[in-house]
Amino acid sequence: MEFYIDEAAGSDAADGRSATTPLATLLAALTAAEAAGALETAVLHHRKTADDTYGAPPKAGLKKAQKALELAKKKAAKAGDVAAAEAQRAADEAARLEASKAVVLTEDASLPKAVRTGLSADVATPRRGQRIEVFGWVHRLRAQKGMTFLWLRDGRAQMQCVLSGKLVETYDALTLTLESTVRVVGTLTALPEGKSAPGGHELQADYWEVVGKAPGGDLAITNRITPDAGPDLLLDQRHLVLRGDVTSQVLRTRAIVLRAFRNFFDRRQMTEVTPPLMVQSQVEGGSTLFSFDYYGEPAYLTQSSQLYLETCLPALGDVYCMSESFRAERSLTRRHLSEYTHLEAEMAFINFEDLLTLLEDMVVQVIEEVLANPVAAAAIKELNPDFKAPQKPFKRMTHADAVAYLREHNITKDDGSFYTENDDIPEAPERRMTDAINEPILLTHFPAGIKAFYMRRCDIEKTLTESVDVLMPGVGEIVGGSMRMTDHDQLMAAMKANDIDPKAYGFYLDQRLYGTCEHGGFGLGIERFLAWLLNRWSVRETCLYPRFMGRCLP
């Protein structure tokens, strides 16, 4: 059998059987001869260029092609072996799965009746040595020969369960997936020295069953939430992200922080109230209001509950609320949300110094209580290991001090000019200052022209307000507060100066007619507080389902 090779004009896609259809390489010719069973008897005609005549191939080139053919044959054989092994493994696994369907577990009625318990160490530890029953989601899963380790999660804690023997031979055991819900029954035993697991114990199972099986394959949770998933995908899958260790820690700590704030106010005999979220008045200005039709009348989602809290002072004394506030800011910064949890408080018969002292006490005491909680303390240690609890007194700076600081440190506006004492300092330069100082700051006495209409003017300098922002390193402003105007005529003049129609504010103005008093209050963003406490990059990480421009799902 003859084969023609023309290195200049041939093609390895040709048949190579004639001078008009030559191959391009000796390797292709040898491969074709091998396939035809004529490798030993094949006659090869070779030329390098069209000007050459066909002749015997060069010995060195032929030897090289023969080596390449042998290598290709070995690779093909190895690939075939691998494919055969894979096919055999697949067949063995299919047979194993089919056989597992015949394995049926039954709970041993002769064993002591299992006591149902949770996974938390405080309720489980007293049950060591006893037969217990637990339910949970499969948080982690590790299977080895003859044994499977399950880490169950019930939303409060985790527990390691060990399946062995017949328990790992069932179809459910062989196809178990993460996030499946299961029931496990067995004896809770302390771990041997040197071993570790949640609670210091593990459940040696004698029976288990699947309650709800999670999908595998493309729908497996590890395929829906991958390590390199972008922020948009993570937000789309927020309902699944919540199940992760970090997010669940953040949300548990959030609950502990809210409770610590409530405890602080309870100790001061302050009453919690629940103001309306649908309003027809505004606090911070119309540009950030969400408006809607309220039975044919214009209405808004509240920006702040402050006005309503003030009306409670004569009836209930000092009050606070933890409610949602809404800001229609077209902002996508990492510290802004369209809906956030707003902790607000109003206190009667106080002065500005009292307000500043209360803010210091609140932050310090809340942090002390949170750090005393083992769940929150563990989360803070893991997520923010360098966190240092703030100490009183906080550093105090006036707005004028801040402007001077920016000038001294050459922090300018975008156009290169310096900020003045009449300017509102934006987030970025304020953050640079706060992060550089690296301690809590009470920033006070803002110009009246950049603050809300209701803020009390300073007695000596009427162009300034008795106002305060609490600034924290890493997150910036977390609290804004002030003393409130107490004089009816002054408040009316302030509303007029800000083009605010007093018709919708009769309930608020009446507070200055029916027994006015010096009073003040503040608002704190829970999400920003948590971002500072837990070292989160964005406030979007510190709430259940973040809402911001372009995001209202899931």
XYZ file of C-alpha atoms in Angstrom, residues 27-339:
313
model
C 2.910 11.040 11.068
C -0.368 11.237 9.180
C 0.911 8.695 6.647
C 1.996 6.259 9.368
C -1.327 6.749 11.186
C -3.246 5.993 7.972
C -1.101 2.919 7.332
C -1.647 1.741 10.909
C -5.400 2.126 10.506
C -5.267 0.112 7.245
C -3.208 -2.657 8.863
C -0.340 -2.017 6.477
C 2.206 -0.282 8.688
C 4.930 -2.867 8.028
C 4.445 -3.047 4.254
C 3.499 0.529 3.399
C 5.602 2.317 0.800
C 6.064 6.000 1.543
C 6.760 8.587 -1.187
C 7.964 11.891 0.237
C 8.960 15.334 -0.970
C 9.514 18.660 0.778
C 8.592 21.090 -2.033
C 6.728 21.019 -5.336
C 10.079 21.296 -7.150
C 11.337 18.062 -5.583
C 10.604 14.614 -6.938
C 8.996 12.004 -4.720
C 11.469 9.715 -3.026
C 12.079 7.806 0.188
C 11.462 9.817 3.362
C 14.515 10.990 5.345
C 15.516 8.491 8.034
C 15.562 11.064 10.833
C 12.111 12.385 9.909
C 10.709 8.862 9.628
C 12.141 7.868 13.008
C 10.639 10.956 14.617
C 7.228 10.219 13.081
C 7.413 6.603 14.305
C 8.107 7.787 17.856
C 5.213 10.229 17.654
C 2.922 7.427 16.456
C 3.941 5.190 19.364
C 3.346 8.013 21.836
C -0.079 8.709 20.338
C -0.955 5.001 20.561
C 0.054 4.940 24.236
C -2.015 8.038 24.981
C -5.005 6.555 23.177
C -4.617 3.322 25.087
C -4.374 5.192 28.393
C -7.417 7.295 27.507
C -9.246 4.123 26.649
C -8.263 2.571 29.965
C -9.418 5.697 31.817
C -12.697 5.726 29.934
C -13.167 2.045 30.621
C -12.396 2.569 34.300
C -14.823 5.492 34.451
C -17.459 3.414 32.737
C -16.845 0.582 35.172
C -17.037 2.931 38.142
C -20.269 4.380 36.805
C -21.660 0.899 36.329
C -20.554 -0.133 39.822
C -22.090 3.045 41.306
C -25.337 2.458 39.430
C -25.430 -1.101 40.703
C -24.643 0.124 44.219
C -27.429 2.679 44.072
C -29.863 0.116 42.727
C -28.939 -2.344 45.486
C -29.269 0.418 48.106
C -32.957 0.796 47.268
C -33.532 -2.574 48.894
C -31.999 -1.439 52.204
C -34.798 -0.402 54.521
C -34.171 1.135 57.938
C -36.494 0.555 60.869
C -36.236 2.204 64.232
C -35.423 -0.279 66.986
C -38.463 -0.326 69.277
C -36.493 -2.065 72.015
C -34.259 0.966 72.568
C -35.217 3.661 75.098
C -37.619 6.238 73.717
C -35.696 9.154 72.250
C -36.195 12.612 73.767
C -36.565 15.346 71.178
C -34.090 18.169 71.731
C -32.532 21.115 69.922
C -28.953 21.382 68.738
C -27.857 24.148 71.113
C -25.234 23.078 73.607
C -27.223 24.449 76.553
C -30.139 22.089 75.867
C -28.186 19.189 74.366
C -25.270 18.861 76.796
C -27.460 17.722 79.743
C -28.673 14.912 77.446
C -25.254 13.322 77.012
C -25.431 9.572 77.399
C -29.127 9.613 76.527
C -30.962 8.649 73.368
C -32.209 11.819 71.677
C -33.999 12.889 68.498
C -32.939 15.953 66.513
C -34.043 17.664 63.314
C -32.049 19.952 61.075
C -30.646 20.913 57.713
C -27.499 19.197 56.409
C -24.975 22.017 56.665
C -21.896 19.939 55.921
C -21.484 16.395 54.707
C -18.450 14.102 54.651
C -18.729 10.500 53.551
C -15.986 7.913 53.942
C -15.878 4.151 53.777
C -18.503 2.760 56.131
C -19.196 6.098 57.826
C -20.806 9.482 57.117
C -20.439 12.656 59.173
C -23.309 15.145 59.096
C -23.214 18.630 60.513
C -26.810 19.561 61.165
C -28.063 23.127 61.507
C -31.378 24.151 63.051
C -30.934 27.931 62.811
C -29.752 28.235 66.398
C -26.787 25.874 66.567
C -25.050 22.961 64.885
C -24.416 19.357 65.875
C -22.232 16.634 64.407
C -23.989 13.333 63.734
C -22.252 10.074 62.821
C -23.938 7.476 60.605
C -22.358 4.053 60.269
C -23.088 0.451 59.296
C -26.431 -0.128 57.624
C -27.334 3.567 58.094
C -24.945 4.562 55.271
C -26.077 1.839 52.866
C -29.505 3.247 52.030
C -30.349 5.080 48.821
C -30.979 8.262 50.823
C -27.539 7.983 52.438
C -25.766 7.524 49.107
C -27.602 10.424 47.442
C -27.837 12.804 50.401
C -27.311 16.475 49.474
C -26.460 19.646 51.366
C -29.485 21.549 52.702
C -31.638 18.427 52.909
C -33.653 18.250 56.121
C -33.278 15.106 58.207
C -34.355 13.468 61.432
C -31.602 11.700 63.364
C -32.021 9.494 66.426
C -29.151 8.192 68.545
C -27.020 8.560 71.648
C -25.280 11.846 72.378
C -21.680 11.181 73.441
C -18.851 13.445 74.541
C -15.985 13.676 72.089
C -12.683 11.967 72.876
C -9.734 14.120 73.902
C -8.252 15.960 70.930
C -11.396 15.840 68.802
C -13.573 18.874 68.122
C -17.173 19.457 67.067
C -19.903 21.944 68.002
C -20.805 21.585 71.674
C -17.934 19.154 72.317
C -20.116 16.117 71.523
C -21.553 14.112 68.625
C -24.680 12.105 68.014
C -23.993 8.424 67.350
C -27.022 7.607 65.228
C -29.004 4.377 65.393
C -31.715 5.596 63.017
C -32.239 8.464 60.596
C -34.520 9.542 57.798
C -34.819 12.272 55.199
C -37.603 14.772 55.856
C -37.061 16.918 52.746
C -34.403 16.214 50.146
C -32.583 19.137 48.512
C -31.719 18.901 44.814
C -28.313 17.953 43.460
C -26.720 18.537 40.065
C -27.112 21.989 38.561
C -29.631 22.931 41.256
C -27.343 21.953 44.142
C -26.826 24.888 46.470
C -23.068 24.793 45.808
C -23.796 25.357 42.107
C -26.295 28.150 42.715
C -23.950 29.955 45.115
C -20.343 29.562 44.034
C -17.232 31.014 45.719
C -16.717 33.437 42.824
C -20.358 34.569 42.645
C -20.757 38.295 42.055
C -22.747 40.623 44.331
C -25.785 40.766 42.040
C -26.069 36.975 41.905
C -25.678 36.776 45.675
C -28.474 39.306 46.103
C -30.670 37.376 43.660
C -30.031 34.257 45.749
C -30.241 36.081 49.078
C -32.740 33.537 50.431
C -30.051 30.866 50.053
C -27.140 33.100 51.108
C -28.905 33.545 54.450
C -28.081 29.895 55.229
C -24.331 30.558 55.132
C -22.219 30.844 58.258
C -21.301 34.526 57.891
C -24.739 35.872 56.976
C -26.486 33.908 59.712
C -23.916 35.166 62.235
C -24.592 38.736 61.147
C -28.353 38.327 61.497
C -28.106 36.634 64.892
C -25.845 39.442 66.099
C -28.316 41.948 64.695
C -31.054 40.476 66.902
C -28.761 40.639 69.934
C -27.884 44.272 69.169
C -31.562 45.236 68.870
C -32.251 43.573 72.215
C -29.307 45.410 73.812
C -30.672 48.758 72.602
C -34.099 47.923 74.018
C -32.526 46.925 77.329
C -30.650 50.233 77.457
C -33.866 52.198 77.000
C -35.776 49.980 79.424
C -33.210 50.715 82.124
C -33.935 54.396 81.558
C -37.683 53.760 81.728
C -38.182 54.898 78.157
C -41.293 53.611 76.391
C -41.180 51.953 72.971
C -43.819 53.175 70.512
C -44.708 52.199 66.947
C -45.261 55.310 64.787
C -46.988 55.167 61.377
C -44.962 54.484 58.250
C -47.452 56.192 55.911
C -47.372 59.949 56.410
C -48.334 63.244 54.804
C -45.548 65.321 56.342
C -41.810 65.323 55.725
C -38.765 65.587 57.950
C -35.688 65.600 55.742
C -36.989 67.220 52.540
C -38.986 66.228 49.499
C -36.164 65.028 47.242
C -35.810 61.771 49.146
C -39.485 60.967 49.675
C -41.225 57.888 48.318
C -44.679 59.135 47.356
C -47.841 57.122 46.702
C -51.562 57.608 46.276
C -53.417 57.296 49.563
C -57.107 57.043 48.693
C -56.788 59.898 46.249
C -54.486 62.008 48.412
C -50.697 62.361 48.204
C -48.800 60.517 50.929
C -45.275 59.324 51.618
C -43.307 56.543 53.216
C -41.771 58.017 56.328
C -38.218 59.318 56.322
C -38.206 59.504 60.100
C -40.590 58.986 63.000
C -39.174 61.919 64.934
C -42.195 64.222 64.615
C -44.500 61.550 65.995
C -42.121 60.656 68.810
C -42.136 64.263 69.961
C -45.927 64.137 70.330
C -45.545 61.227 72.758
C -43.400 63.079 75.276
C -46.278 64.702 77.246
C -48.164 61.402 77.388
C -45.440 58.783 77.863
C -42.310 60.632 78.853
C -39.095 59.711 77.045
C -39.800 57.404 74.111
C -38.057 55.470 71.359
C -38.943 53.336 68.364
C -37.282 50.752 66.152
C -39.024 51.141 62.854
C -38.329 51.215 59.143
C -37.522 54.504 57.428
C -37.364 55.115 53.691
C -35.110 57.384 51.647
C -35.526 57.724 47.879
C -31.899 58.765 47.397
C -30.586 57.742 43.998
C -27.425 56.544 45.657
C -25.523 53.301 45.318
C -22.849 53.869 47.946
C -22.011 51.078 50.344
C -23.599 52.880 53.299
C -26.997 53.785 51.778
C -30.253 51.833 51.691
C -33.708 52.815 50.481
C -35.238 51.034 53.479
